[in-house]
PDB file of C-alpha atoms in Angstrom:
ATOM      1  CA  UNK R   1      -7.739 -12.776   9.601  1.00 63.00           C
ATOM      2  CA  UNK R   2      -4.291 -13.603  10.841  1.00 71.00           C
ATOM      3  CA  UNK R   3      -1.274 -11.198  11.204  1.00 74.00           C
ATOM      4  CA  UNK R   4       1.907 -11.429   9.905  1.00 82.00           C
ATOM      5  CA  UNK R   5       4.898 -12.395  11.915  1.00 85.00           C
ATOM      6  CA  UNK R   6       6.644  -9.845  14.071  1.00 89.00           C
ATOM      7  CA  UNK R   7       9.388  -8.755  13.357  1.00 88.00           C
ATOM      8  CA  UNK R   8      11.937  -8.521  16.303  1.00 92.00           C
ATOM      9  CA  UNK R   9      12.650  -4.826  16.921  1.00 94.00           C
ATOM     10  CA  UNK R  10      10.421  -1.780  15.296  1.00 96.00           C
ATOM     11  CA  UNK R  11      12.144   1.456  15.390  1.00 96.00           C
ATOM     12  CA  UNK R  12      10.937   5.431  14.942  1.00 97.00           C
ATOM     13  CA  UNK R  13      12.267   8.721  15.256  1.00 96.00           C
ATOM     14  CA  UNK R  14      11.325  12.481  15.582  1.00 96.00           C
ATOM     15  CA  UNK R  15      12.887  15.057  13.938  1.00 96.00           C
ATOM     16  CA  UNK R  16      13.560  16.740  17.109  1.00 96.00           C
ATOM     17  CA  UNK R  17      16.153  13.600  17.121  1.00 97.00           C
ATOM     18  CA  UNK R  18      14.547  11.729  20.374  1.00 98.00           C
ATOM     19  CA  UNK R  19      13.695   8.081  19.026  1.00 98.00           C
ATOM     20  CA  UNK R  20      11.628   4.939  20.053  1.00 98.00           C
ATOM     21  CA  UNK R  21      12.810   1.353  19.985  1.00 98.00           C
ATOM     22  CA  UNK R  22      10.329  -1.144  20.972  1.00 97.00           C
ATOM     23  CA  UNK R  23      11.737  -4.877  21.254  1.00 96.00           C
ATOM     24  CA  UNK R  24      10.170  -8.383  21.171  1.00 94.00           C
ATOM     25  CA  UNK R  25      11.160 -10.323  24.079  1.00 91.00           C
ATOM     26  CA  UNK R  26       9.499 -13.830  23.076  1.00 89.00           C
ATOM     27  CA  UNK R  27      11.061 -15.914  20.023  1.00 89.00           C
ATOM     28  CA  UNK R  28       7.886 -16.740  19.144  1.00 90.00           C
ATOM     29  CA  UNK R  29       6.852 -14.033  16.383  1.00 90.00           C
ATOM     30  CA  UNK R  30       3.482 -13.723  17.477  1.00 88.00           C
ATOM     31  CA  UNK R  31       3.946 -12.511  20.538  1.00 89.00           C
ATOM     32  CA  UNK R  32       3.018  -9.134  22.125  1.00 90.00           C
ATOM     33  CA  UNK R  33       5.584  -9.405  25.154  1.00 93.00           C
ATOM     34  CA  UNK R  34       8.263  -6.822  25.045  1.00 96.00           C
ATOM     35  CA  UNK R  35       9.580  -3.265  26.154  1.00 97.00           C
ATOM     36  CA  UNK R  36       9.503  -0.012  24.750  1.00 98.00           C
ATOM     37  CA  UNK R  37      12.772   2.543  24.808  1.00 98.00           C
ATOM     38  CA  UNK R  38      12.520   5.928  24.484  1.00 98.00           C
ATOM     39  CA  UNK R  39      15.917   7.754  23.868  1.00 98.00           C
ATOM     40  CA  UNK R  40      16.349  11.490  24.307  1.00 97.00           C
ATOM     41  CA  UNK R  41      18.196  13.654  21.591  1.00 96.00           C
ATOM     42  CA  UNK R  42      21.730  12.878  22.627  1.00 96.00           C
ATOM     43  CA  UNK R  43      20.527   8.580  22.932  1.00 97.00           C
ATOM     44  CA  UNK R  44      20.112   8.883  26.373  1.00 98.00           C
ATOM     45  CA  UNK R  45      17.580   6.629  27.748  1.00 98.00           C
ATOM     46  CA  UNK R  46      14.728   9.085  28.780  1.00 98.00           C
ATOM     47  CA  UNK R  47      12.042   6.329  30.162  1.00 98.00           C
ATOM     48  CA  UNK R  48      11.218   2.312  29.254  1.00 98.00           C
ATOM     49  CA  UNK R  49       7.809   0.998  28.858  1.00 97.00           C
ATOM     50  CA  UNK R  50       7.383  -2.596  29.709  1.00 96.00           C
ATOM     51  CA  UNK R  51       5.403  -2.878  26.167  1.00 94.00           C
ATOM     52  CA  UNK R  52       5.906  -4.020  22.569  1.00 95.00           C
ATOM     53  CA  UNK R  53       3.913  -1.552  20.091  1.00 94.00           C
ATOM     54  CA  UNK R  54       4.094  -3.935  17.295  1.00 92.00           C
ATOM     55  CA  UNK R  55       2.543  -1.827  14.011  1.00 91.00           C
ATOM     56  CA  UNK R  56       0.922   0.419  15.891  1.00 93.00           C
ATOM     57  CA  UNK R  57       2.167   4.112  14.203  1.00 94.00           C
ATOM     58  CA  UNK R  58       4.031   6.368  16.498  1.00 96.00           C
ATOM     59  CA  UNK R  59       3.812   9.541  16.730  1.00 96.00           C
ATOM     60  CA  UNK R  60       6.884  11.606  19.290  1.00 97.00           C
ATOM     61  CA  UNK R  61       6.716  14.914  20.711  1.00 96.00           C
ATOM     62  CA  UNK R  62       9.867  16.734  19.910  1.00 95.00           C
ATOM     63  CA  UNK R  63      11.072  16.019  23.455  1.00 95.00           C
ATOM     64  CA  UNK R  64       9.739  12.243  23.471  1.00 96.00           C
ATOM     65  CA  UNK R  65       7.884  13.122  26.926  1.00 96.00           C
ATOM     66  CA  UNK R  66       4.648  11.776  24.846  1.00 97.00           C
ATOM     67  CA  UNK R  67       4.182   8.809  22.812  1.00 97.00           C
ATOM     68  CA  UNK R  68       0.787   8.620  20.874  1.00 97.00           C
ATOM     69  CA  UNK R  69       0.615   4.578  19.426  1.00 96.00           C
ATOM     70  CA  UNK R  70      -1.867   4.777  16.821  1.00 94.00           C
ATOM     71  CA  UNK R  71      -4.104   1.690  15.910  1.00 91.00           C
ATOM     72  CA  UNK R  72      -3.489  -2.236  17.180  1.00 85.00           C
ATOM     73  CA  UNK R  73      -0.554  -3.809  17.684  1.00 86.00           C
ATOM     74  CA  UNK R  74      -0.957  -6.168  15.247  1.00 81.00           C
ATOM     75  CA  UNK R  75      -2.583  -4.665  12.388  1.00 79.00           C
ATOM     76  CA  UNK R  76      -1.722  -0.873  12.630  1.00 80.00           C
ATOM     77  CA  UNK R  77      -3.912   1.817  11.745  1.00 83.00           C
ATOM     78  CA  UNK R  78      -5.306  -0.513   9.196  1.00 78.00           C
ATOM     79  CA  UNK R  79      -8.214  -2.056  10.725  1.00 72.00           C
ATOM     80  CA  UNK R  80     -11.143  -1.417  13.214  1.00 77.00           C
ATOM     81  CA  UNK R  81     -13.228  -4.087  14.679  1.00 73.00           C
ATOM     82  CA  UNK R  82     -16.662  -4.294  14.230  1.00 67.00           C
ATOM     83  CA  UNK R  83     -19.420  -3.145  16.598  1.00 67.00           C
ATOM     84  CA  UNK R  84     -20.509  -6.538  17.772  1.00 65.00           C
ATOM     85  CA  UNK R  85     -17.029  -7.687  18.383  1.00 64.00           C
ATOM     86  CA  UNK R  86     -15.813  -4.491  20.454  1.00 68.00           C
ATOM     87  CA  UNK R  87     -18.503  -1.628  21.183  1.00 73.00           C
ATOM     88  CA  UNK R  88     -16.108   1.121  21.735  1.00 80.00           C
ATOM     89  CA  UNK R  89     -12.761   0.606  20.349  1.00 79.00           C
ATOM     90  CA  UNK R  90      -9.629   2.614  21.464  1.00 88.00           C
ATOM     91  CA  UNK R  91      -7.861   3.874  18.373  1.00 90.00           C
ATOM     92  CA  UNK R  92      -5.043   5.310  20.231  1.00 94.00           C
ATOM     93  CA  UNK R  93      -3.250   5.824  23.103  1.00 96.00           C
ATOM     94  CA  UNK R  94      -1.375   8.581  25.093  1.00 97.00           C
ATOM     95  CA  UNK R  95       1.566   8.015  26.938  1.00 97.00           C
ATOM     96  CA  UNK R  96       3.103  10.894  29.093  1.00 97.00           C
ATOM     97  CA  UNK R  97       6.568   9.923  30.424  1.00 96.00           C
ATOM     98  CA  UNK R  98       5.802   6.330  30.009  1.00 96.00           C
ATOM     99  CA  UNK R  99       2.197   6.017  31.561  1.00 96.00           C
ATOM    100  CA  UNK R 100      -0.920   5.968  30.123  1.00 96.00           C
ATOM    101  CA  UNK R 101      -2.231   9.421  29.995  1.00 97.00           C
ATOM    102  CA  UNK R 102      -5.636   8.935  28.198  1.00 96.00           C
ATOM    103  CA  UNK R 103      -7.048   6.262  25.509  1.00 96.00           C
ATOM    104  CA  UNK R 104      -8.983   7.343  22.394  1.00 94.00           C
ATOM    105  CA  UNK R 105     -12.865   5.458  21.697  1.00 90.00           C
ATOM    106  CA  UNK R 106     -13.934   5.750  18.759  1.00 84.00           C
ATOM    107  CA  UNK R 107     -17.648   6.392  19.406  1.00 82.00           C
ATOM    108  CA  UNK R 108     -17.011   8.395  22.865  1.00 86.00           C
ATOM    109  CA  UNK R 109     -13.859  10.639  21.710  1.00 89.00           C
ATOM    110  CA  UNK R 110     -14.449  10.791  18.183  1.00 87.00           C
ATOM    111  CA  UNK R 111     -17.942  10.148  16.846  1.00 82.00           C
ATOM    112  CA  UNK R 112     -20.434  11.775  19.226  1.00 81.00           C
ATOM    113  CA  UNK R 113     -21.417   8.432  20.938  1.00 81.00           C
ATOM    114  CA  UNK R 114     -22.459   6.611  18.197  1.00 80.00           C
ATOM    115  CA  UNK R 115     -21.025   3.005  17.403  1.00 75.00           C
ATOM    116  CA  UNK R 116     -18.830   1.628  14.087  1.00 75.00           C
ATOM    117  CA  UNK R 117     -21.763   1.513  11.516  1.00 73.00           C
ATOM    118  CA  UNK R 118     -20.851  -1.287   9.563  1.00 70.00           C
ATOM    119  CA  UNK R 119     -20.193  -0.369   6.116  1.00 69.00           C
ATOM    120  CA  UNK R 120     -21.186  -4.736   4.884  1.00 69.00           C
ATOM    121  CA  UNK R 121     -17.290  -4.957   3.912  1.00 74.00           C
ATOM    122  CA  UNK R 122     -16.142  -6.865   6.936  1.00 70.00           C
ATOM    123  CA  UNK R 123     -13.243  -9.110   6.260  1.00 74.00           C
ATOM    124  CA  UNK R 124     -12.921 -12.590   8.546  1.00 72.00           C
ATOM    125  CA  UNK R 125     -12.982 -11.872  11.910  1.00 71.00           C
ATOM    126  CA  UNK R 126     -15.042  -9.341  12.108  1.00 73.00           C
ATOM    127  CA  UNK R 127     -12.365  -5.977  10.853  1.00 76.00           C
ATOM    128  CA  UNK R 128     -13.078  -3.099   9.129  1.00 79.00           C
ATOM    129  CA  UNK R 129     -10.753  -0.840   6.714  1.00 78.00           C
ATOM    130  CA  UNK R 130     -10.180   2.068   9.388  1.00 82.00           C
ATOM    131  CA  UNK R 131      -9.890   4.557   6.369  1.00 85.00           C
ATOM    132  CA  UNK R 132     -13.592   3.986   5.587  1.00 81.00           C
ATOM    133  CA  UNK R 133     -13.890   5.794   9.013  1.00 81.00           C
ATOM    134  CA  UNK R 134     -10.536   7.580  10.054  1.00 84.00           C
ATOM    135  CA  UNK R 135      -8.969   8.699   6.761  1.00 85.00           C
ATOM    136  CA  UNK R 136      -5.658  10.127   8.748  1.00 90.00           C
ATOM    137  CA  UNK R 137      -3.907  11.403  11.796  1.00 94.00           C
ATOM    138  CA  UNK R 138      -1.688  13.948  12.682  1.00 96.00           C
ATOM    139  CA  UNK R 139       0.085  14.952  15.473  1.00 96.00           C
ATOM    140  CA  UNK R 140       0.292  19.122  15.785  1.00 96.00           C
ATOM    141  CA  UNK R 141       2.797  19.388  18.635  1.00 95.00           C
ATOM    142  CA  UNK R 142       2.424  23.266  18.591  1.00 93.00           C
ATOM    143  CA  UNK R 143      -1.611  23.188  18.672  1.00 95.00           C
ATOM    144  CA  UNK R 144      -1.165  20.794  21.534  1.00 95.00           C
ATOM    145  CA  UNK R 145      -3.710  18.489  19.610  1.00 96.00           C
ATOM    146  CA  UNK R 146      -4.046  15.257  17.784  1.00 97.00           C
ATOM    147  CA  UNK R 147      -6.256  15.756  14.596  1.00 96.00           C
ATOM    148  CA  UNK R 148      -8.223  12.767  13.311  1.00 93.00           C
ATOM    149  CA  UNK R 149     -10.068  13.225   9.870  1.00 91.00           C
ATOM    150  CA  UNK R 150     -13.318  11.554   9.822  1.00 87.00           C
ATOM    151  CA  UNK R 151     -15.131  10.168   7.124  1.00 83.00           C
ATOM    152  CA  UNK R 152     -18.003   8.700   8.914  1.00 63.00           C
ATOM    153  CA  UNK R 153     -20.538  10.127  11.445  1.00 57.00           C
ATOM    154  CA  UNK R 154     -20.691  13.713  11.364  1.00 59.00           C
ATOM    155  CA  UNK R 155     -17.796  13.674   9.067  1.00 65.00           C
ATOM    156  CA  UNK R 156     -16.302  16.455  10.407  1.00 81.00           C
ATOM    157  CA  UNK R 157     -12.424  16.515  11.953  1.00 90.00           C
ATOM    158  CA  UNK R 158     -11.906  15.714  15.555  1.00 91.00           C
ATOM    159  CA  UNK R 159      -9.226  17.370  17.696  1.00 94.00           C
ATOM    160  CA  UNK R 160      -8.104  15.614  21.078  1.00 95.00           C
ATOM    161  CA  UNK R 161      -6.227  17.395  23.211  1.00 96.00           C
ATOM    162  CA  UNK R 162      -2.748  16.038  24.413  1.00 96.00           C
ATOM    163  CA  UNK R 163      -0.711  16.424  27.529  1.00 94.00           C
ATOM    164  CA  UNK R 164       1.082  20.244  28.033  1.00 86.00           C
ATOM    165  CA  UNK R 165       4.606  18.606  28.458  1.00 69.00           C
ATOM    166  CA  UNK R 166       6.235  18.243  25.481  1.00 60.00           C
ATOM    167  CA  UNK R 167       7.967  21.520  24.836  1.00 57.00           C
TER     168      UNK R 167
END
């Protein structure tokens, strides 16, 4: 399965105001090189990341101290990969301030352990539909907590704690 072109510049705001511009660096529309701009309420450039997030879905605290990216860079939060292609897939990671805070597995943070249990509709290249396993997301800035809704494993929702700076 091949992705779609990128397109140059993805864009995404809070609505705290702070907002996210992540830029492709390469004319080539396939590639991943790029950097990441996180602006502050007022536009001011709070911190760069030397990243382009592609479709991965954003989610910014109201202060834009944290950046969760949601799903693959090319695909979104539209696809997992198989077990025999990658054992313990990171659906998302957390950014405080620009740095990595923590990455979420699949089986380790959100499905006691266990693997991707193939569901025998794998499209070419070994990908799965992510919503026959992770139905949705949500950040709940005043929990302190991402929530992901399962719909495999124990089926039950799983809450991942995020970094204490975002006020």
């Amino acid at each position: 399965m091949r992705p779609a072109p990128f397109k140059e510049k993805y864009e995404h705001s809070a609505p705290s105001g702070v907002s996210l511009v992540s830029s492709r660096h390469s004319s080539d529309e396939y590639s991943t090189e790029g950097e990441t701009v996180v602006f502050g309420v007022n536009k001011e450039v709070l911190y760069t990341m030397p990243m382009f997030i592609g479709r991965s879905k954003v989610f910014l605290s109201p202060n834009g101290s944290v950046v969760v990216l949601d799903g693959s860079v090319y695909f979104g939060d539209d696809y997992l990969r198989t077990p025999n292609i990658t054992k313990d897939e990171v659906v998302s990671s957390i950014y405080l301030n620009g740095k990595t805070w923590k990455d979420i597995h699949h089986a380790t943070d959100l499905n006691d352990g266990k693997a991707i249990e193939s569901n025998g509709c794998e499209f070419g290249g070994g990908w799965l539909s992510r919503k026959d396993y992770i139905s949705d997301l949500k950040a709940d800035w005043c929990r302190n907590v991402l929530i992901y809704k399962m719909n495999n494993g124990n089926g039950n929702d799983q809450e991942i704690e995020l970094p204490p700076d975002h006020d």
